[in-house]
Amino acid sequence: MADPAECTIKVMCRFRPLNSSEVNRGDRYIPKFQGDDNVIIAGKPYMFDRVFQSNTTQEQVYNACAQKIVKDVLEGYNGTIFAYGQTSSGKTHTMEGLLHDTDSMGIIPRIVQDIFNYIYSMDENLEFHIKVSYFEIYLDKIRDLLDVSKTNLSVHEDKNRVPYVKGCTERFVCSPEEVMDTIDEGKSNRHVAVTNMNEHSSRSHSIFLINVKQENTQTEQKLSGKLYLVDLAGSEKVSKTGAEGAVLDEAKNINKSLSSLGNVISALAEGTAYIPYRDSKMTRILQDSLGGNCRTTIVICCSPSSYNECETKSTLMFGQRAKTIKNTVCVNVELTAEQWKKKYEREKVKNTTLRNTITWLENELNRWRNGESVPVEEQFDKEKANAEVLALDNVPNDKPASTPNVPGVRLTDVEKDKCEAELAKLYKQMDDKDDEINQQSQLAEKLKQQMLDQEELLASSRRDHENLQAELNRLQAENEASKEEVKEVLQALEELAVNYDQKSQEVEDKTKEFEAISEELNQKSSILSSLDSELQKLKEMSNHHKKRVTEMMSSLLKDLAEIGIAVGSNDIKQHEGGSGLIDEEFTVARLYISKMKSEVKTMVKRCKQLESTQSESNKKMDENEKELAACQLRISQHEAKIKSLSEYLQNVEQKKRQLEENVDSLNEELVKISAQEKVHAMEKENEIQTANEVKEAVEKQIHSHREAHQKQISSLRDELDNKERLITDLQDLNQKIMLEQERLKVEHEKLKSTDQEKSRKLHELTVMQDRREQARQDLKGLEETVAKELQTLHNLRKLFVQDLATRVKKSAEMDSDDTGGSAAQKQKISFLENNLEQLTKVHKQLVRDNADLRCELPKLEKRLRATAERVKALESALKEAKENAARDRKRYQQEVDRIKEAVRAKNMARRGHSAQIG
């Protein structure tokens, strides 16, 4: 197989002529050409491998773009040609053209003709097999154009990680006419539509795949090449194409897949680590063509109209980015038996070197794990090992195999037939061992990967050792600072306790004042309600009197009117009757009037009295309202003071809790530092103690601390029960104590739940510790088995080398003593047969040993990783146990402080009552 070589993607640029609609619209012809590889748009030059003007023929485009790729495909390379550009820019015309017109046909039919012309002119010993496939990507679904029933095909990868369309129809062809018939059949099934810019607009990306396999019947050498011929759908602006309905959905999917292609081109041009091939099925299929094993040519088709200037610039920028991409191409060749044999020998030597490096790395890793410090001279040299492997890869194995010096003897026909049969048998055995050679090469790759993994493990172990050393130094430096901080925190806690007592006393005083004010407010509100009821009664009485006055006045006015009428009508008649009757009537009227005057005066006095009482009641109402407003102001002021005091108390409690948490964390750090100091002291005194025993000691300390905490918590629970009884007795005296009691109950339930969680975690830690011991025993057994297997392999290799040396010496002595003749020849053939049988037995034994080792290696890796994960899990569990212990300490301290506060509050309440009694 030829060595891989890098080559850039070739980019060709083609401008079509102005069409009739652009000419009628009066559009300008914007491109300016300088030479065959430069075009200027709006004063900016764009360089490509070739630039085709509008008058370029189809044949000229084919000769420049695709003619060389035909030779490459027939020489065993992969090739790709695809056209890119906006809609109505001439992509389908460039790729297909008029299929059956010799002048106007595009790249695809010309390539088909050229492939068969080259095949007809090549050596007669070459045997060709040509397959074609034709499919499209419509609405981001792969649709087979040769079998319409296959509408949603999937993309898979072969054993060489090369993408292919699974289930696509493949047709064997043997003439250009059959290929053209296939293209006509597929083209009739392709999706097209009419838009404002193109009467035959492609609504899908079409891919025509030609797969060429050739075999030399004399040398048995096999070559294969793939040729992708891609006609992409054009990018569209909906404002220009006028797409609606289903055509609009097609335009959305086309623009989406083309944007994915642009993202892949940009990522390859920028050299980023991740290439988004899987964003679209089109980029997934063309993965090998963009940055892989393929000779790729891109034809960017542009419109020369000023109406499409923005789209033309975008297309040219795409071509410039694609021109920077490099592909790594190599010949797709299948090796012969002789080539496989040479490769087998080379891989066998490489396999032994890689095994030696693995044993070296395992020994070094065991020394690091046992706590030894491996000097630099004894450490594994990665660069030296890589240089040895590269030297083995570069050693040419062109030397022929050494054969025994057999003197020329004339053989009979029977002997010749026998020798030919033996040779045929040997060749058959060599063919059988080709598969074993492939397995050896795969094993060598796996061993190389294992070597890299071992190097990473070593590097990580070194880094962990350095990090632990630095962490230990840092903790020792922080130990002294933490002691001073603890002292300062304790002083601050004492000050906070004193301040807390003062503020609690102030809060109690304010609550008493608040209760007194609330009682006064209740009294005032009751007085105000009574005054309101009296005012309502007075208003009802005044209304009643007003009604009576109005009724009396109306009755008096009626009587006066009647009297006046009676007096006016009878004045003349009664004037004659005598003056005596008139005087009597006047006296009666005067009496009535005097009565009325007296009654009116009494009513006026009564009204004045009612008005005075109403004004007085209104004044009282105003005064009561003012007093009520003043009381409300005082209540709001006291509530604001109480809120501020409660907030201040909360802040003080938060600060106190933070300081307590700091004290607990510092105590934990002191415990850790003391444990580490013990570890270092033990190391200095040369006491042999492993890190696992130290961890067990730390776990025992944590367990003892946890038991002590549990005892303290149980005692605290008993105290809490007693304190709750006392709090229930004092509920009527102080509502604040009631609230405190409820909060203590809630926190007591939380403590119970945390206690259950701690017991569950303790059980998990014990289980994990048992697993850890089991993993340690498994590791020891694995190390012993690996050592035994390596020793047996080494002994077998020595025996094999000694056996070979003795046999070579015997064969040389026999050759020197042999004088010729058919009898001697037969003896040599029998001797060689025996040697061959023994060698095959030894080879089979070696293959079995390799298979056993290969089976054992992943198991060992899994066990090693499992033990590493168990160690990490145990470390994380240890950290969690320490954190839980710290949390338990904090909660225990909080509970103690709260109980102290409750007791202080009770004592203060008792002191206050005793002072009142005295």
mmCIF file of C-alpha atoms in Angstrom, residues 152-415:
data_model
loop_
_atom_site.group_PDB
_atom_site.id
_atom_site.type_symbol
_atom_site.label_atom_id
_atom_site.label_comp_id
_atom_site.label_asym_id
_atom_site.label_seq_id
_atom_site.Cartn_x
_atom_site.Cartn_y
_atom_site.Cartn_z
ATOM 1 C CA ASN A 152 -35.635 6.825 4.378
ATOM 2 C CA LEU A 153 -32.253 5.092 4.211
ATOM 3 C CA SER A 154 -29.692 5.364 7.017
ATOM 4 C CA VAL A 155 -25.958 6.138 7.033
ATOM 5 C CA HIS A 156 -23.610 3.545 8.606
ATOM 6 C CA GLU A 157 -19.837 3.038 8.890
ATOM 7 C CA ASP A 158 -17.793 0.102 7.625
ATOM 8 C CA LYS A 159 -14.894 -1.557 9.462
ATOM 9 C CA ASN A 160 -12.541 1.252 8.320
ATOM 10 C CA ARG A 161 -14.880 3.955 9.759
ATOM 11 C CA VAL A 162 -15.922 5.098 6.254
ATOM 12 C CA PRO A 163 -19.598 6.207 5.982
ATOM 13 C CA TYR A 164 -21.902 4.512 3.466
ATOM 14 C CA VAL A 165 -25.653 4.425 2.750
ATOM 15 C CA LYS A 166 -27.033 1.117 4.009
ATOM 16 C CA GLY A 167 -29.608 -0.623 1.799
ATOM 17 C CA CYS A 168 -29.010 1.532 -1.262
ATOM 18 C CA THR A 169 -29.515 -0.188 -4.639
ATOM 19 C CA GLU A 170 -26.229 -1.149 -6.363
ATOM 20 C CA ARG A 171 -26.260 -2.121 -10.042
ATOM 21 C CA PHE A 172 -23.422 -3.823 -11.878
ATOM 22 C CA VAL A 173 -22.794 -2.231 -15.273
ATOM 23 C CA CYS A 174 -20.558 -3.234 -18.155
ATOM 24 C CA SER A 175 -21.055 -0.462 -20.757
ATOM 25 C CA PRO A 176 -21.626 3.328 -20.921
ATOM 26 C CA GLU A 177 -25.140 2.751 -22.271
ATOM 27 C CA GLU A 178 -26.178 0.836 -19.136
ATOM 28 C CA VAL A 179 -24.837 3.638 -16.939
ATOM 29 C CA MET A 180 -26.725 6.295 -18.939
ATOM 30 C CA ASP A 181 -29.938 4.250 -18.705
ATOM 31 C CA THR A 182 -29.477 4.109 -14.932
ATOM 32 C CA ILE A 183 -28.951 7.900 -14.809
ATOM 33 C CA ASP A 184 -32.090 8.490 -16.913
ATOM 34 C CA GLU A 185 -34.119 6.251 -14.602
ATOM 35 C CA GLY A 186 -32.893 8.026 -11.484
ATOM 36 C CA LYS A 187 -33.304 11.507 -12.941
ATOM 37 C CA SER A 188 -36.947 10.806 -13.772
ATOM 38 C CA ASN A 189 -37.550 10.112 -10.043
ATOM 39 C CA ARG A 190 -35.765 13.236 -8.751
ATOM 40 C CA HIS A 191 -37.717 16.143 -7.189
ATOM 41 C CA VAL A 192 -37.813 19.397 -9.221
ATOM 42 C CA ALA A 193 -40.076 22.487 -9.022
ATOM 43 C CA VAL A 194 -40.735 25.868 -10.688
ATOM 44 C CA THR A 195 -39.670 29.084 -8.891
ATOM 45 C CA ASN A 196 -39.375 32.752 -9.846
ATOM 46 C CA MET A 197 -35.662 32.243 -10.604
ATOM 47 C CA ASN A 198 -35.591 28.806 -12.281
ATOM 48 C CA GLU A 199 -38.080 26.750 -14.300
ATOM 49 C CA HIS A 200 -36.353 23.452 -13.334
ATOM 50 C CA SER A 201 -35.126 24.071 -9.793
ATOM 51 C CA SER A 202 -33.616 21.034 -8.036
ATOM 52 C CA ARG A 203 -35.368 20.455 -4.708
ATOM 53 C CA SER A 204 -32.883 17.851 -3.431
ATOM 54 C CA HIS A 205 -29.161 16.997 -3.331
ATOM 55 C CA SER A 206 -28.417 14.148 -5.773
ATOM 56 C CA ILE A 207 -25.398 11.815 -5.364
ATOM 57 C CA PHE A 208 -24.276 9.449 -8.161
ATOM 58 C CA LEU A 209 -21.737 6.872 -6.848
ATOM 59 C CA ILE A 210 -19.439 4.836 -9.126
ATOM 60 C CA ASN A 211 -17.540 1.999 -7.386
ATOM 61 C CA VAL A 212 -14.663 0.506 -9.471
ATOM 62 C CA LYS A 213 -12.824 -2.662 -8.338
ATOM 63 C CA GLN A 214 -9.981 -4.175 -10.382
ATOM 64 C CA GLU A 215 -7.847 -7.295 -10.013
ATOM 65 C CA ASN A 216 -4.640 -8.267 -11.819
ATOM 66 C CA THR A 217 -4.998 -11.943 -12.671
ATOM 67 C CA GLN A 218 -1.212 -12.399 -12.872
ATOM 68 C CA THR A 219 -0.004 -10.614 -9.720
ATOM 69 C CA GLU A 220 -3.348 -11.066 -7.844
ATOM 70 C CA GLN A 221 -3.174 -7.425 -6.767
ATOM 71 C CA LYS A 222 -6.582 -5.821 -6.072
ATOM 72 C CA LEU A 223 -7.417 -2.096 -6.233
ATOM 73 C CA SER A 224 -10.681 -0.290 -5.511
ATOM 74 C CA GLY A 225 -11.830 3.292 -5.992
ATOM 75 C CA LYS A 226 -15.020 5.261 -5.346
ATOM 76 C CA LEU A 227 -16.196 8.314 -7.291
ATOM 77 C CA TYR A 228 -18.900 10.577 -5.808
ATOM 78 C CA LEU A 229 -20.616 12.896 -8.326
ATOM 79 C CA VAL A 230 -22.772 15.338 -6.340
ATOM 80 C CA ASP A 231 -25.270 17.904 -7.652
ATOM 81 C CA LEU A 232 -26.234 20.087 -4.678
ATOM 82 C CA ALA A 233 -29.488 22.032 -4.544
ATOM 83 C CA GLY A 234 -28.977 25.805 -4.564
ATOM 84 C CA SER A 235 -29.337 28.145 -1.619
ATOM 85 C CA GLU A 236 -32.467 30.296 -1.877
ATOM 86 C CA LYS A 237 -33.837 33.625 -0.710
ATOM 87 C CA VAL A 238 -37.590 33.291 -0.314
ATOM 88 C CA SER A 239 -38.068 36.955 -1.235
ATOM 89 C CA LYS A 240 -36.516 36.259 -4.650
ATOM 90 C CA THR A 241 -37.817 32.758 -5.410
ATOM 91 C CA GLY A 242 -41.375 33.345 -4.129
ATOM 92 C CA ALA A 243 -41.501 29.882 -2.544
ATOM 93 C CA GLU A 244 -44.762 28.898 -0.826
ATOM 94 C CA GLY A 245 -46.227 25.805 0.808
ATOM 95 C CA ALA A 246 -44.295 22.593 0.158
ATOM 96 C CA VAL A 247 -41.692 24.458 -1.929
ATOM 97 C CA LEU A 248 -41.021 26.712 1.083
ATOM 98 C CA ASP A 249 -40.464 23.657 3.344
ATOM 99 C CA GLU A 250 -38.062 22.243 0.736
ATOM 100 C CA ALA A 251 -36.180 25.570 0.658
ATOM 101 C CA LYS A 252 -35.857 25.536 4.457
ATOM 102 C CA ASN A 253 -34.334 22.030 4.481
ATOM 103 C CA ILE A 254 -32.003 22.881 1.561
ATOM 104 C CA ASN A 255 -30.693 26.008 3.305
ATOM 105 C CA LYS A 256 -30.305 24.068 6.566
ATOM 106 C CA SER A 257 -28.173 21.310 4.972
ATOM 107 C CA LEU A 258 -26.088 23.885 3.045
ATOM 108 C CA SER A 259 -25.449 25.816 6.266
ATOM 109 C CA SER A 260 -24.271 22.525 7.852
ATOM 110 C CA LEU A 261 -21.902 22.077 4.885
ATOM 111 C CA GLY A 262 -20.623 25.622 5.436
ATOM 112 C CA ASN A 263 -20.044 24.906 9.142
ATOM 113 C CA VAL A 264 -18.030 21.768 8.269
ATOM 114 C CA ILE A 265 -15.932 23.731 5.718
ATOM 115 C CA SER A 266 -15.320 26.521 8.267
ATOM 116 C CA ALA A 267 -14.331 24.047 11.016
ATOM 117 C CA LEU A 268 -11.904 22.249 8.673
ATOM 118 C CA ALA A 269 -10.447 25.554 7.454
ATOM 119 C CA GLU A 270 -9.933 26.838 11.019
ATOM 120 C CA GLY A 271 -8.496 23.507 12.191
ATOM 121 C CA THR A 272 -10.836 23.020 15.145
ATOM 122 C CA ALA A 273 -10.849 19.726 17.060
ATOM 123 C CA TYR A 274 -14.555 18.980 16.535
ATOM 124 C CA ILE A 275 -15.956 18.779 12.992
ATOM 125 C CA PRO A 276 -19.823 18.754 12.900
ATOM 126 C CA TYR A 277 -20.224 16.045 10.249
ATOM 127 C CA ARG A 278 -23.325 14.622 11.958
ATOM 128 C CA ASP A 279 -25.361 17.843 11.732
ATOM 129 C CA SER A 280 -26.639 16.792 8.290
ATOM 130 C CA LYS A 281 -26.911 13.532 6.346
ATOM 131 C CA MET A 282 -25.228 15.154 3.332
ATOM 132 C CA THR A 283 -22.102 16.120 5.326
ATOM 133 C CA ARG A 284 -22.137 12.651 6.936
ATOM 134 C CA ILE A 285 -22.013 10.966 3.503
ATOM 135 C CA LEU A 286 -19.312 13.385 2.254
ATOM 136 C CA GLN A 287 -17.208 12.981 5.451
ATOM 137 C CA ASP A 288 -14.437 11.120 3.617
ATOM 138 C CA SER A 289 -14.483 13.709 0.810
ATOM 139 C CA LEU A 290 -13.979 16.650 3.199
ATOM 140 C CA GLY A 291 -10.768 16.111 5.146
ATOM 141 C CA GLY A 292 -10.466 12.349 4.538
ATOM 142 C CA ASN A 293 -9.095 9.831 2.031
ATOM 143 C CA CYS A 294 -10.329 11.410 -1.203
ATOM 144 C CA ARG A 295 -9.252 13.661 -4.077
ATOM 145 C CA THR A 296 -11.982 16.315 -4.091
ATOM 146 C CA THR A 297 -12.858 18.983 -6.681
ATOM 147 C CA ILE A 298 -15.488 21.662 -5.961
ATOM 148 C CA VAL A 299 -17.082 23.614 -8.829
ATOM 149 C CA ILE A 300 -18.626 26.817 -7.446
ATOM 150 C CA CYS A 301 -21.226 28.183 -9.850
ATOM 151 C CA CYS A 302 -21.956 31.924 -9.704
ATOM 152 C CA SER A 303 -24.407 34.370 -11.250
ATOM 153 C CA PRO A 304 -22.804 37.400 -13.015
ATOM 154 C CA SER A 305 -25.849 39.616 -12.379
ATOM 155 C CA SER A 306 -25.679 42.644 -10.068
ATOM 156 C CA TYR A 307 -29.100 41.524 -8.752
ATOM 157 C CA ASN A 308 -27.392 38.488 -7.142
ATOM 158 C CA GLU A 309 -24.176 40.224 -6.034
ATOM 159 C CA CYS A 310 -24.516 39.300 -2.322
ATOM 160 C CA GLU A 311 -25.105 35.595 -3.089
ATOM 161 C CA THR A 312 -22.159 35.584 -5.530
ATOM 162 C CA LYS A 313 -19.809 37.038 -2.902
ATOM 163 C CA SER A 314 -20.986 34.456 -0.342
ATOM 164 C CA THR A 315 -20.333 31.633 -2.836
ATOM 165 C CA LEU A 316 -16.829 32.949 -3.601
ATOM 166 C CA MET A 317 -16.014 33.196 0.131
ATOM 167 C CA PHE A 318 -17.166 29.572 0.548
ATOM 168 C CA GLY A 319 -14.791 28.519 -2.226
ATOM 169 C CA GLN A 320 -11.863 30.371 -0.654
ATOM 170 C CA ARG A 321 -12.433 28.649 2.700
ATOM 171 C CA ALA A 322 -12.723 25.243 1.026
ATOM 172 C CA LYS A 323 -9.447 25.793 -0.850
ATOM 173 C CA THR A 324 -7.504 25.702 2.446
ATOM 174 C CA ILE A 325 -8.719 22.190 3.414
ATOM 175 C CA LYS A 326 -6.241 19.321 3.116
ATOM 176 C CA ASN A 327 -7.156 15.677 2.472
ATOM 177 C CA THR A 328 -4.924 12.673 3.202
ATOM 178 C CA VAL A 329 -5.172 10.283 0.235
ATOM 179 C CA CYS A 330 -3.813 6.769 -0.217
ATOM 180 C CA VAL A 331 -4.311 3.903 -2.630
ATOM 181 C CA ASN A 332 -7.032 1.378 -1.691
ATOM 182 C CA VAL A 333 -5.085 -1.838 -2.302
ATOM 183 C CA GLU A 334 -5.431 -5.386 -0.934
ATOM 184 C CA LEU A 335 -2.076 -6.983 -0.033
ATOM 185 C CA THR A 336 -0.862 -10.271 -1.503
ATOM 186 C CA ALA A 337 0.299 -13.262 0.565
ATOM 187 C CA GLU A 338 3.974 -12.260 0.272
ATOM 188 C CA GLN A 339 3.222 -8.707 1.378
ATOM 189 C CA TRP A 340 1.164 -9.989 4.288
ATOM 190 C CA LYS A 341 4.058 -12.249 5.290
ATOM 191 C CA LYS A 342 6.488 -9.315 5.397
ATOM 192 C CA LYS A 343 3.992 -7.279 7.344
ATOM 193 C CA TYR A 344 3.526 -10.169 9.759
ATOM 194 C CA GLU A 345 7.257 -10.352 10.497
ATOM 195 C CA ARG A 346 7.405 -6.610 11.050
ATOM 196 C CA GLU A 347 4.375 -6.625 13.344
ATOM 197 C CA LYS A 348 5.735 -9.597 15.262
ATOM 198 C CA VAL A 349 8.939 -7.741 16.127
ATOM 199 C CA LYS A 350 6.927 -4.666 17.043
ATOM 200 C CA ASN A 351 4.701 -6.840 19.253
ATOM 201 C CA THR A 352 7.673 -8.083 21.273
ATOM 202 C CA THR A 353 8.972 -4.535 21.793
ATOM 203 C CA LEU A 354 5.538 -3.362 22.946
ATOM 204 C CA ARG A 355 5.277 -6.256 25.392
ATOM 205 C CA ASN A 356 8.645 -5.367 26.855
ATOM 206 C CA THR A 357 7.509 -1.766 27.301
ATOM 207 C CA ILE A 358 4.301 -2.972 29.003
ATOM 208 C CA THR A 359 6.225 -5.107 31.478
ATOM 209 C CA TRP A 360 8.563 -2.168 32.144
ATOM 210 C CA LEU A 361 5.588 0.164 32.750
ATOM 211 C CA GLU A 362 3.808 -2.357 35.008
ATOM 212 C CA ASN A 363 6.914 -2.796 37.146
ATOM 213 C CA GLU A 364 7.363 0.963 37.399
ATOM 214 C CA LEU A 365 3.668 1.419 38.253
ATOM 215 C CA ASN A 366 3.852 -1.219 40.997
ATOM 216 C CA ARG A 367 6.882 0.535 42.470
ATOM 217 C CA TRP A 368 5.030 3.861 42.459
ATOM 218 C CA ARG A 369 1.987 2.264 44.099
ATOM 219 C CA ASN A 370 4.105 0.644 46.777
ATOM 220 C CA GLY A 371 5.327 4.114 47.721
ATOM 221 C CA GLU A 372 8.790 3.867 46.212
ATOM 222 C CA SER A 373 10.294 6.810 44.345
ATOM 223 C CA VAL A 374 11.608 5.640 40.982
ATOM 224 C CA PRO A 375 14.735 7.568 39.918
ATOM 225 C CA VAL A 376 14.789 9.283 36.541
ATOM 226 C CA GLU A 377 17.375 6.861 35.127
ATOM 227 C CA GLU A 378 15.067 3.882 35.802
ATOM 228 C CA GLN A 379 11.878 5.565 34.568
ATOM 229 C CA PHE A 380 10.341 4.668 31.213
ATOM 230 C CA ASP A 381 11.581 6.810 28.309
ATOM 231 C CA LYS A 382 8.624 7.413 26.039
ATOM 232 C CA GLU A 383 10.586 9.141 23.276
ATOM 233 C CA LYS A 384 13.116 6.319 23.080
ATOM 234 C CA ALA A 385 10.366 3.684 22.862
ATOM 235 C CA ASN A 386 8.536 5.626 20.130
ATOM 236 C CA ALA A 387 11.807 5.966 18.217
ATOM 237 C CA GLU A 388 12.324 2.189 18.402
ATOM 238 C CA VAL A 389 8.795 1.529 17.129
ATOM 239 C CA LEU A 390 9.244 4.033 14.289
ATOM 240 C CA ALA A 391 12.566 2.428 13.399
ATOM 241 C CA LEU A 392 10.839 -0.943 13.215
ATOM 242 C CA ASP A 393 8.105 0.544 11.031
ATOM 243 C CA ASN A 394 10.675 2.057 8.678
ATOM 244 C CA VAL A 395 12.858 -1.057 8.333
ATOM 245 C CA PRO A 396 12.371 -2.398 4.801
ATOM 246 C CA ASN A 397 11.624 -6.102 4.667
ATOM 247 C CA ASP A 398 12.723 -6.578 1.105
ATOM 248 C CA LYS A 399 15.358 -9.177 1.939
ATOM 249 C CA PRO A 400 14.365 -12.588 0.636
ATOM 250 C CA ALA A 401 13.923 -15.398 3.120
ATOM 251 C CA SER A 402 17.072 -17.367 3.705
ATOM 252 C CA THR A 403 16.860 -20.808 2.118
ATOM 253 C CA PRO A 404 19.187 -23.728 2.740
ATOM 254 C CA ASN A 405 21.973 -24.142 0.235
ATOM 255 C CA VAL A 406 20.842 -27.182 -1.681
ATOM 256 C CA PRO A 407 23.209 -28.404 -4.376
ATOM 257 C CA GLY A 408 21.714 -28.630 -7.870
ATOM 258 C CA VAL A 409 20.204 -32.063 -8.376
ATOM 259 C CA ARG A 410 18.192 -33.270 -11.305
ATOM 260 C CA LEU A 411 14.776 -34.455 -10.111
ATOM 261 C CA THR A 412 12.535 -37.007 -11.786
ATOM 262 C CA ASP A 413 8.963 -36.207 -12.861
ATOM 263 C CA VAL A 414 7.493 -37.990 -9.863
ATOM 264 C CA GLU A 415 9.703 -36.012 -7.500
#
